[in-house]
Amino acid sequence: MFNRKIYNRLSEWKKNPSRKPIILKGCRQCGKTFAVTEFARRNYKHVLYVNFLENTEAKAVFEGSLAARKIIMGLSSLYGDKVRFVPHETCLIFDEIQECPQARTALKFLSIDGQYDVLCTGSLLGVSGYVSKVASIPVGYEEIEDMFPMDFEEFLWANGISGDVLTYIEECYQSETPVDAVIHNRMRELLLQYTVVGGMPEVVSEFVATHNMERVWHLQQRIIHDYEDDIIKYATAEDKSLIRECFLSIPQQLSKENKKFQYSQVRKGGTASSFAGSLQWIEDAGIIRRCHNTSITELPLDGNAMNDVFKVYMADTGLLVSMLEHGTQFDILQGNMLGYKGAIFENLMADVFGKMGRKLYYFRKDSGLELDFLIRYRGKCTPIEVKATDGNAKSLKTVMKHPEKYHIEQAIKLGDYNVGRNGNVLTLPLYMAFLLREV
């Protein structure tokens, strides 16, 4: 069993005396079901688990009246021989709630009743083809929490990295002093492993247990195929092929020097009017993240973002690597990435920042000047330059030389080197990106 940060959020939720039903929303197979069932097992005397994807009989409970008393009576008639229904002691788990839209509507009445805590999961909440089926979304009567695949810190925990080691690394980050060589090299190794394994719990479990990269790859391929199956199952008939084409174009989009997402790369002659909705579908499903170009290098980043100019990254880098030519994972682990390494490590940092809850931004001008990421860091707009190896960052140097034009006072370089500083540019090893929490 892995330690996941979502347990802290669920603990906070349970401590709130006015808590409402909570839905863990996220891409398929990121660990939502295990998280809610394990949390409920630890914190409640009695637990009812209903999977609406598998149990069609339970859907009948939510037909007709959605009064809380009627729903509890219906569930108890189905499951009373397995679970005791005791007010304030029994937790209801509704897994894959998108499969029973009326159950989501019923959360309002269960919330008002307040006798049973309700934990839900949803994989495709918000995607086109689902929302229209919901009679009434219970606005104000539910809490929604985004859940992601395991982040790099959780991956470190899974691989036995102790709290003392992580505390030491954070101390080095805060004091801007180099990390001990033994620990530094081990963290570099783990980062490369995370790059190819990613954070899908089943994949991480296989890796930790066997370190068999062939098995890891096959599990990742199955997840990719499951995503394609979701497209077939949930998307409207006219959108299915468009969504699939958008999804499969992502590795090619990132291979370009200018990684701006181009609909013409999806299909020759493709336009936003043809594919914008398809791309939105994939984003709503939690499979990808957009990184928007900004018009200027100033805060607020969201206010300066250009909505129609963006890059697209896979939400989980391990899945991106699995979509490339088979064998790429072995090349990465050995450091032989050649020209595509920039795209992989950019996606890796998008993975890290995205799972931290940061929105993604970058800056690019027609002249070719480009900053990989912009973040709010310690109250200032801060460029992040990502280097797979130790190298020069020409665009960053240009920006730093002209503060009167770009209004940048500090910057961070992430690469294959130890902690250091050169004037107002802080250099950090790539594995420290998850420590950039301050805003």
Tab-separated table of C-alpha atoms in Angstrom:
chain	number	residue	atom	x	y	z
A	1	MET	CA	0.000	0.000	0.000
A	2	PHE	CA	1.421	3.377	-1.012
A	3	ASN	CA	1.309	6.570	0.989
A	4	ARG	CA	-0.728	9.130	-0.964
A	5	LYS	CA	-1.168	12.827	-0.229
A	6	ILE	CA	-4.896	12.570	-0.906
A	7	TYR	CA	-5.314	10.931	2.524
A	8	ASN	CA	-4.373	14.244	4.163
A	9	ARG	CA	-7.062	16.035	2.163
A	10	LEU	CA	-9.666	13.409	3.074
A	11	SER	CA	-8.694	13.687	6.749
A	12	GLU	CA	-9.252	17.448	6.612
A	13	TRP	CA	-12.613	16.820	4.971
A	14	LYS	CA	-13.718	14.404	7.699
A	15	LYS	CA	-12.761	16.845	10.471
A	16	ASN	CA	-15.117	19.459	9.039
A	17	PRO	CA	-18.453	19.151	10.925
A	18	SER	CA	-20.335	20.659	7.954
A	19	ARG	CA	-18.731	18.359	5.370
A	20	LYS	CA	-20.627	17.529	2.201
A	21	PRO	CA	-20.303	14.485	-0.075
A	22	ILE	CA	-16.888	14.590	-1.720
A	23	ILE	CA	-15.963	13.442	-5.226
A	24	LEU	CA	-12.407	12.502	-6.146
A	25	LYS	CA	-12.109	13.501	-9.786
A	26	GLY	CA	-9.245	12.385	-11.999
A	27	CYS	CA	-8.067	10.320	-14.937
A	28	ARG	CA	-8.711	6.622	-14.954
A	29	GLN	CA	-6.444	4.373	-12.891
A	30	CYS	CA	-4.786	7.129	-10.866
A	31	GLY	CA	-5.766	5.429	-7.590
A	32	LYS	CA	-9.108	7.038	-6.718
A	33	THR	CA	-10.941	3.829	-5.834
A	34	PHE	CA	-8.184	2.511	-3.601
A	35	ALA	CA	-7.876	5.894	-1.881
A	36	VAL	CA	-11.551	6.175	-0.900
A	37	THR	CA	-11.917	2.520	0.119
A	38	GLU	CA	-8.736	2.533	2.183
A	39	PHE	CA	-9.639	5.832	3.854
A	40	ALA	CA	-13.125	4.580	4.669
A	41	ARG	CA	-11.743	1.318	6.044
A	42	ARG	CA	-9.485	3.245	8.406
A	43	ASN	CA	-12.055	5.795	9.577
A	44	TYR	CA	-15.534	4.213	9.682
A	45	LYS	CA	-17.055	1.256	11.493
A	46	HIS	CA	-19.185	0.306	8.489
A	47	VAL	CA	-18.587	0.874	4.769
A	48	LEU	CA	-20.905	0.352	1.812
A	49	TYR	CA	-19.104	0.160	-1.529
A	50	VAL	CA	-21.115	0.545	-4.750
A	51	ASN	CA	-19.429	0.444	-8.150
A	52	PHE	CA	-21.888	1.810	-10.691
A	53	LEU	CA	-19.783	0.553	-13.581
A	54	GLU	CA	-20.202	-3.044	-12.413
A	55	ASN	CA	-23.434	-3.015	-10.416
A	56	THR	CA	-26.349	-2.021	-12.609
A	57	GLU	CA	-28.808	-3.244	-9.950
A	58	ALA	CA	-27.799	-0.390	-7.651
A	59	LYS	CA	-28.737	2.185	-10.286
A	60	ALA	CA	-32.402	1.270	-9.809
A	61	VAL	CA	-32.245	2.689	-6.284
A	62	PHE	CA	-31.847	6.157	-7.787
A	63	GLU	CA	-34.822	5.976	-10.128
A	64	GLY	CA	-37.848	8.042	-9.186
A	65	SER	CA	-37.729	9.896	-5.874
A	66	LEU	CA	-34.276	10.911	-4.637
A	67	ALA	CA	-35.300	11.487	-1.040
A	68	ALA	CA	-32.489	10.440	1.301
A	69	ARG	CA	-34.728	8.097	3.324
A	70	LYS	CA	-35.871	6.303	0.178
A	71	ILE	CA	-32.289	5.933	-1.098
A	72	ILE	CA	-31.022	4.512	2.206
A	73	MET	CA	-33.944	2.095	2.345
A	74	GLY	CA	-33.207	0.946	-1.203
A	75	LEU	CA	-29.498	0.447	-0.538
A	76	SER	CA	-30.167	-1.352	2.734
A	77	SER	CA	-32.568	-3.724	0.982
A	78	LEU	CA	-29.824	-4.627	-1.471
A	79	TYR	CA	-26.830	-4.707	0.881
A	80	GLY	CA	-28.274	-4.960	4.397
A	81	ASP	CA	-27.053	-8.531	4.742
A	82	LYS	CA	-23.466	-7.337	4.149
A	83	VAL	CA	-23.296	-3.865	5.696
A	84	ARG	CA	-24.913	-2.261	8.722
A	85	PHE	CA	-26.546	1.105	8.055
A	86	VAL	CA	-25.865	3.129	11.208
A	87	PRO	CA	-26.264	6.918	11.022
A	88	HIS	CA	-22.933	8.747	11.496
A	89	GLU	CA	-21.043	5.437	11.580
A	90	THR	CA	-21.594	4.110	8.038
A	91	CYS	CA	-19.793	5.581	5.043
A	92	LEU	CA	-21.269	5.289	1.549
A	93	ILE	CA	-18.813	4.932	-1.351
A	94	PHE	CA	-20.144	5.592	-4.849
A	95	ASP	CA	-17.446	4.505	-7.283
A	96	GLU	CA	-17.572	5.587	-10.954
A	97	ILE	CA	-20.464	7.929	-10.186
A	98	GLN	CA	-20.491	9.183	-13.775
A	99	GLU	CA	-22.170	5.881	-14.668
A	100	CYS	CA	-25.232	6.803	-12.599
A	101	PRO	CA	-26.017	10.506	-13.126
A	102	GLN	CA	-29.059	10.341	-10.848
A	103	ALA	CA	-26.788	9.249	-8.000
A	104	ARG	CA	-24.835	12.448	-8.377
A	105	THR	CA	-28.042	14.470	-8.321
A	106	ALA	CA	-28.999	12.595	-5.139
A	107	LEU	CA	-25.893	13.901	-3.341
A	108	LYS	CA	-27.856	17.081	-2.591
A	109	PHE	CA	-30.468	15.196	-0.603
A	110	LEU	CA	-27.922	12.979	1.151
A	111	SER	CA	-25.994	16.121	2.080
A	112	ILE	CA	-29.068	17.835	3.518
A	113	ASP	CA	-29.974	14.665	5.437
A	114	GLY	CA	-26.434	14.517	6.852
A	115	GLN	CA	-26.660	11.083	8.490
A	116	TYR	CA	-24.166	9.345	6.195
A	117	ASP	CA	-20.803	10.492	4.891
A	118	VAL	CA	-20.489	9.951	1.142
A	119	LEU	CA	-17.229	9.402	-0.754
A	120	CYS	CA	-17.390	9.276	-4.560
A	121	THR	CA	-15.039	8.833	-7.492
A	122	GLY	CA	-15.487	10.065	-11.043
A	123	SER	CA	-13.226	9.507	-14.008
A	124	LEU	CA	-14.892	11.535	-16.727
A	125	LEU	CA	-16.823	14.233	-14.900
A	126	GLY	CA	-17.151	17.250	-17.139
A	127	VAL	CA	-16.349	15.609	-20.461
A	128	SER	CA	-18.686	16.174	-23.368
A	129	GLY	CA	-21.351	13.503	-23.378
A	130	TYR	CA	-21.581	13.120	-19.612
A	131	VAL	CA	-22.760	16.439	-18.156
A	132	SER	CA	-25.805	16.535	-20.417
A	133	LYS	CA	-27.012	13.302	-18.815
A	134	VAL	CA	-27.076	14.721	-15.288
A	135	ALA	CA	-30.565	15.875	-14.342
A	136	SER	CA	-29.159	18.402	-11.881
A	137	ILE	CA	-25.599	18.850	-10.666
A	138	PRO	CA	-25.846	19.441	-6.887
A	139	VAL	CA	-24.033	22.779	-6.845
A	140	GLY	CA	-23.291	23.759	-3.262
A	141	TYR	CA	-23.970	20.274	-1.939
A	142	GLU	CA	-20.806	18.470	-3.031
A	143	GLU	CA	-17.063	18.988	-2.844
A	144	ILE	CA	-14.822	18.084	-5.770
A	145	GLU	CA	-11.166	17.278	-5.256
A	146	ASP	CA	-8.814	16.708	-8.177
A	147	MET	CA	-6.661	13.619	-7.821
A	148	PHE	CA	-3.647	12.862	-9.973
A	149	PRO	CA	-1.380	9.896	-10.571
A	150	MET	CA	1.428	9.606	-8.013
A	151	ASP	CA	3.743	12.597	-8.041
A	152	PHE	CA	7.521	12.433	-7.795
A	153	GLU	CA	7.554	12.760	-4.002
A	154	GLU	CA	5.055	9.914	-3.640
A	155	PHE	CA	7.213	7.891	-6.050
A	156	LEU	CA	10.196	8.512	-3.763
A	157	TRP	CA	8.198	7.293	-0.766
A	158	ALA	CA	7.219	4.166	-2.709
A	159	ASN	CA	10.887	3.494	-3.419
A	160	GLY	CA	11.891	3.645	0.207
A	161	ILE	CA	13.348	7.153	0.382
A	162	SER	CA	13.083	8.115	4.026
A	163	GLY	CA	11.765	11.304	5.501
A	164	ASP	CA	15.252	12.116	6.801
A	165	VAL	CA	16.649	12.054	3.261
A	166	LEU	CA	13.868	14.279	1.947
A	167	THR	CA	14.349	16.699	4.847
A	168	TYR	CA	18.064	16.857	4.072
A	169	ILE	CA	17.364	17.565	0.389
A	170	GLU	CA	14.951	20.336	1.295
A	171	GLU	CA	17.535	21.836	3.639
A	172	CYS	CA	20.033	21.893	0.769
A	173	TYR	CA	17.428	23.587	-1.408
A	174	GLN	CA	16.619	26.227	1.198
A	175	SER	CA	20.264	26.938	2.061
A	176	GLU	CA	21.390	26.679	-1.582
A	177	THR	CA	24.147	24.211	-0.759
A	178	PRO	CA	25.120	21.172	-2.880
A	179	VAL	CA	23.659	17.772	-2.074
A	180	ASP	CA	26.016	15.018	-0.927
A	181	ALA	CA	27.266	13.089	-3.970
A	182	VAL	CA	25.848	9.702	-2.926
A	183	ILE	CA	22.355	11.090	-2.322
A	184	HIS	CA	22.577	13.343	-5.384
A	185	ASN	CA	23.364	10.419	-7.693
A	186	ARG	CA	20.631	8.249	-6.170
A	187	MET	CA	18.061	11.022	-6.695
A	188	ARG	CA	19.199	11.488	-10.299
A	189	GLU	CA	18.692	7.769	-10.847
A	190	LEU	CA	15.228	7.836	-9.284
A	191	LEU	CA	14.215	10.811	-11.413
A	192	LEU	CA	15.083	8.925	-14.610
A	193	GLN	CA	13.099	5.964	-13.313
A	194	TYR	CA	10.119	8.198	-12.559
A	195	THR	CA	10.404	9.650	-16.069
A	196	VAL	CA	9.792	6.263	-17.668
A	197	VAL	CA	7.544	4.708	-14.994
A	198	GLY	CA	5.349	7.716	-14.218
A	199	GLY	CA	2.831	7.721	-11.406
A	200	MET	CA	0.051	5.289	-12.255
A	201	PRO	CA	-0.161	3.247	-9.023
A	202	GLU	CA	-0.403	-0.164	-10.696
A	203	VAL	CA	2.627	0.645	-12.846
A	204	VAL	CA	4.610	1.949	-9.871
A	205	SER	CA	3.693	-1.169	-7.892
A	206	GLU	CA	4.999	-3.409	-10.678
A	207	PHE	CA	8.202	-1.401	-10.934
A	208	VAL	CA	8.863	-1.429	-7.187
A	209	ALA	CA	8.184	-5.160	-6.972
A	210	THR	CA	10.098	-6.348	-10.047
A	211	HIS	CA	12.011	-3.503	-11.751
A	212	ASN	CA	10.975	-5.294	-14.938
A	213	MET	CA	10.654	-2.523	-17.518
A	214	GLU	CA	8.999	-4.813	-20.064
A	215	ARG	CA	6.134	-5.465	-17.649
A	216	VAL	CA	5.963	-1.756	-16.860
A	217	TRP	CA	5.647	-0.946	-20.555
A	218	HIS	CA	2.876	-3.515	-21.082
A	219	LEU	CA	0.870	-2.066	-18.179
A	220	GLN	CA	1.278	1.426	-19.599
A	221	GLN	CA	0.170	0.228	-23.016
A	222	ARG	CA	-2.948	-1.241	-21.470
A	223	ILE	CA	-3.758	2.103	-19.841
A	224	ILE	CA	-3.308	3.891	-23.181
A	225	HIS	CA	-5.672	1.391	-24.798
A	226	ASP	CA	-8.158	1.909	-21.953
A	227	TYR	CA	-8.109	5.638	-22.682
A	228	GLU	CA	-8.840	4.913	-26.322
A	229	ASP	CA	-11.699	2.645	-25.225
A	230	ASP	CA	-13.106	5.512	-23.136
A	231	ILE	CA	-13.107	7.681	-26.241
A	232	ILE	CA	-15.090	5.030	-28.094
A	233	LYS	CA	-17.506	4.560	-25.180
A	234	TYR	CA	-18.159	8.119	-24.039
A	235	ALA	CA	-17.508	10.494	-26.945
A	236	THR	CA	-20.249	11.323	-29.399
A	237	ALA	CA	-20.146	9.400	-32.659
A	238	GLU	CA	-18.972	12.369	-34.721
A	239	ASP	CA	-16.144	13.159	-32.266
A	240	LYS	CA	-14.613	9.714	-31.710
A	241	SER	CA	-12.047	9.746	-34.531
A	242	LEU	CA	-11.173	13.417	-33.977
A	243	ILE	CA	-10.445	12.901	-30.286
A	244	ARG	CA	-8.328	9.834	-30.982
A	245	GLU	CA	-6.305	11.703	-33.629
A	246	CYS	CA	-5.662	14.575	-31.202
A	247	PHE	CA	-4.579	12.160	-28.491
A	248	LEU	CA	-2.184	10.201	-30.689
A	249	SER	CA	-0.623	13.387	-32.108
A	250	ILE	CA	0.802	14.559	-28.772
A	251	PRO	CA	4.257	12.918	-29.063
A	252	GLN	CA	4.660	14.404	-32.548
A	253	GLN	CA	3.554	17.841	-31.325
A	254	LEU	CA	6.299	17.782	-28.685
A	255	SER	CA	8.977	16.701	-31.173
A	256	LYS	CA	8.926	20.092	-32.926
A	257	GLU	CA	11.411	22.821	-32.035
A	258	ASN	CA	8.436	25.127	-31.520
A	259	LYS	CA	6.221	22.881	-29.415
A	260	LYS	CA	3.130	25.052	-29.785
A	261	PHE	CA	0.151	22.780	-30.391
A	262	GLN	CA	-0.880	22.942	-34.050
A	263	TYR	CA	-4.131	21.454	-35.282
A	264	SER	CA	-2.547	21.019	-38.719
A	265	GLN	CA	-0.210	18.470	-37.082
A	266	VAL	CA	-3.207	16.407	-36.023
A	267	ARG	CA	-4.405	16.138	-39.605
A	268	LYS	CA	-3.243	17.959	-42.701
A	269	GLY	CA	-5.429	21.032	-43.049
A	270	GLY	CA	-6.788	20.610	-39.519
A	271	THR	CA	-8.168	23.732	-37.843
A	272	ALA	CA	-9.284	24.806	-34.387
A	273	SER	CA	-12.899	24.707	-35.499
A	274	SER	CA	-12.463	21.016	-36.326
A	275	PHE	CA	-10.388	19.827	-33.373
A	276	ALA	CA	-10.685	22.296	-30.464
A	277	GLY	CA	-13.576	20.402	-28.906
A	278	SER	CA	-11.713	17.119	-29.242
A	279	LEU	CA	-8.670	18.487	-27.469
A	280	GLN	CA	-10.905	19.864	-24.723
A	281	TRP	CA	-12.433	16.404	-24.268
A	282	ILE	CA	-8.988	14.881	-23.602
A	283	GLU	CA	-8.108	17.668	-21.187
A	284	ASP	CA	-11.389	17.286	-19.292
A	285	ALA	CA	-10.665	13.564	-18.966
A	286	GLY	CA	-7.452	14.461	-17.095
A	287	ILE	CA	-5.142	12.908	-19.695
A	288	ILE	CA	-3.343	16.073	-20.807
A	289	ARG	CA	-2.439	19.541	-19.547
A	290	ARG	CA	-2.196	22.758	-21.513
A	291	CYS	CA	0.655	25.189	-21.033
A	292	HIS	CA	-0.358	28.663	-22.242
A	293	ASN	CA	1.937	31.248	-23.792
A	294	THR	CA	1.847	34.616	-22.068
A	295	SER	CA	1.867	37.965	-23.810
A	296	ILE	CA	4.333	39.435	-21.295
A	297	THR	CA	6.567	38.139	-18.511
A	298	GLU	CA	4.595	39.699	-15.676
A	299	LEU	CA	2.102	38.693	-13.015
A	300	PRO	CA	-0.712	37.752	-13.010
A	301	LEU	CA	0.190	34.929	-15.362
A	302	ASP	CA	-3.413	33.868	-15.854
A	303	GLY	CA	-4.383	37.387	-16.862
A	304	ASN	CA	-1.594	37.559	-19.438
A	305	ALA	CA	-2.147	34.095	-20.904
A	306	MET	CA	-2.976	33.723	-24.605
A	307	ASN	CA	-5.878	31.286	-24.740
A	308	ASP	CA	-5.272	30.245	-28.353
A	309	VAL	CA	-1.492	29.712	-28.099
A	310	PHE	CA	-0.433	26.750	-25.987
A	311	LYS	CA	1.586	23.557	-25.709
A	312	VAL	CA	0.073	20.237	-24.697
A	313	TYR	CA	1.784	17.845	-22.304
A	314	MET	CA	0.744	14.419	-21.100
A	315	ALA	CA	-0.399	14.618	-17.469
A	316	ASP	CA	1.789	11.598	-16.709
A	317	THR	CA	5.245	11.483	-18.295
A	318	GLY	CA	5.494	7.712	-18.017
A	319	LEU	CA	2.517	7.384	-20.352
A	320	LEU	CA	4.137	9.805	-22.823
A	321	VAL	CA	7.299	7.675	-22.912
A	322	SER	CA	5.199	4.537	-23.420
A	323	MET	CA	3.641	6.161	-26.530
A	324	LEU	CA	7.075	6.547	-28.131
A	325	GLU	CA	8.985	3.846	-29.954
A	326	HIS	CA	9.347	0.723	-27.798
A	327	GLY	CA	12.789	0.771	-26.247
A	328	THR	CA	12.796	4.499	-25.534
A	329	GLN	CA	12.478	3.796	-21.816
A	330	PHE	CA	15.763	1.866	-21.862
A	331	ASP	CA	17.465	4.702	-23.736
A	332	ILE	CA	16.308	7.205	-21.114
A	333	LEU	CA	17.548	5.095	-18.214
A	334	GLN	CA	20.946	4.904	-19.908
A	335	GLY	CA	21.010	8.603	-20.772
A	336	ASN	CA	20.799	8.048	-24.547
A	337	MET	CA	17.902	10.312	-25.561
A	338	LEU	CA	19.345	12.327	-28.436
A	339	GLY	CA	17.067	14.992	-29.916
A	340	TYR	CA	13.818	14.143	-28.124
A	341	LYS	CA	15.249	14.554	-24.636
A	342	GLY	CA	14.159	18.205	-24.432
A	343	ALA	CA	10.527	17.257	-24.978
A	344	ILE	CA	10.707	14.459	-22.422
A	345	PHE	CA	12.175	16.624	-19.691
A	346	GLU	CA	9.822	19.513	-20.431
A	347	ASN	CA	6.930	17.068	-20.080
A	348	LEU	CA	8.521	15.779	-16.872
A	349	MET	CA	8.520	19.273	-15.372
A	350	ALA	CA	4.946	19.845	-16.584
A	351	ASP	CA	4.089	16.588	-14.805
A	352	VAL	CA	5.742	17.758	-11.575
A	353	PHE	CA	4.246	21.267	-11.614
A	354	GLY	CA	0.800	20.040	-12.673
A	355	LYS	CA	0.593	17.474	-9.881
A	356	MET	CA	1.558	20.259	-7.459
A	357	GLY	CA	-1.557	22.087	-8.601
A	358	ARG	CA	0.311	24.757	-10.557
A	359	LYS	CA	-1.170	26.014	-13.802
A	360	LEU	CA	1.321	25.906	-16.659
A	361	TYR	CA	2.641	28.905	-18.584
A	362	TYR	CA	5.545	29.638	-20.908
A	363	PHE	CA	6.811	32.622	-22.915
A	364	ARG	CA	7.759	32.611	-26.586
A	365	LYS	CA	8.275	35.407	-29.101
A	366	ASP	CA	8.300	35.132	-32.888
A	367	SER	CA	12.027	35.876	-32.782
A	368	GLY	CA	12.543	32.444	-31.237
A	369	LEU	CA	13.194	33.652	-27.695
A	370	GLU	CA	11.510	31.140	-25.413
A	371	LEU	CA	11.305	30.459	-21.671
A	372	ASP	CA	10.219	26.893	-20.910
A	373	PHE	CA	7.960	27.779	-17.958
A	374	LEU	CA	6.864	30.812	-15.982
A	375	ILE	CA	5.693	30.447	-12.391
A	376	ARG	CA	4.784	32.701	-9.495
A	377	TYR	CA	7.616	32.060	-7.048
A	378	ARG	CA	8.151	34.036	-3.848
A	379	GLY	CA	5.808	36.716	-5.117
A	380	LYS	CA	7.534	37.309	-8.458
A	381	CYS	CA	7.192	36.147	-12.053
A	382	THR	CA	10.005	33.616	-12.342
A	383	PRO	CA	11.252	31.876	-15.505
A	384	ILE	CA	12.084	28.172	-15.240
A	385	GLU	CA	14.585	26.867	-17.774
A	386	VAL	CA	14.741	23.092	-18.162
A	387	LYS	CA	17.892	21.389	-19.390
A	388	ALA	CA	18.213	17.626	-19.763
A	389	THR	CA	21.957	18.104	-19.328
A	390	ASP	CA	24.152	20.982	-18.226
A	391	GLY	CA	23.895	23.566	-20.960
A	392	ASN	CA	23.508	27.230	-21.815
A	393	ALA	CA	20.127	28.910	-21.679
A	394	LYS	CA	20.445	31.656	-24.320
A	395	SER	CA	16.896	32.964	-24.035
A	396	LEU	CA	17.130	33.139	-20.264
A	397	LYS	CA	20.386	35.118	-20.491
A	398	THR	CA	18.760	37.572	-22.895
A	399	VAL	CA	15.810	38.107	-20.582
A	400	MET	CA	17.996	38.554	-17.510
A	401	LYS	CA	20.152	41.153	-19.286
A	402	HIS	CA	17.123	43.352	-19.985
A	403	PRO	CA	15.101	43.782	-16.761
A	404	GLU	CA	13.773	47.095	-18.058
A	405	LYS	CA	12.038	45.204	-20.881
A	406	TYR	CA	11.057	41.891	-19.341
A	407	HIS	CA	10.719	42.867	-15.661
A	408	ILE	CA	12.377	39.663	-14.476
A	409	GLU	CA	14.417	39.808	-11.261
A	410	GLN	CA	15.065	36.119	-10.592
A	411	ALA	CA	15.198	32.834	-12.491
A	412	ILE	CA	15.692	29.125	-11.899
A	413	LYS	CA	17.606	26.646	-14.042
A	414	LEU	CA	16.714	22.979	-13.632
A	415	GLY	CA	19.166	20.496	-15.069
A	416	ASP	CA	21.569	17.641	-14.510
A	417	TYR	CA	23.716	19.458	-11.968
A	418	ASN	CA	23.857	20.154	-8.243
A	419	VAL	CA	22.607	23.159	-6.306
A	420	GLY	CA	24.308	26.463	-7.034
A	421	ARG	CA	23.768	30.111	-7.817
A	422	ASN	CA	25.034	32.532	-10.438
A	423	GLY	CA	23.884	36.013	-9.471
A	424	ASN	CA	20.088	36.086	-9.573
A	425	VAL	CA	19.834	32.675	-11.280
A	426	LEU	CA	19.359	29.729	-8.930
A	427	THR	CA	20.480	26.381	-10.371
A	428	LEU	CA	18.838	23.229	-9.071
A	429	PRO	CA	18.929	19.557	-10.003
A	430	LEU	CA	15.830	18.445	-11.866
A	431	TYR	CA	14.789	16.255	-8.968
A	432	MET	CA	14.271	19.340	-6.774
A	433	ALA	CA	11.473	20.775	-8.931
A	434	PHE	CA	8.833	19.381	-6.549
A	435	LEU	CA	10.207	21.668	-3.820
A	436	LEU	CA	9.239	24.847	-5.716
A	437	ARG	CA	6.051	25.237	-3.668
A	438	GLU	CA	6.349	28.864	-2.584
A	439	VAL	CA	4.142	31.352	-4.411
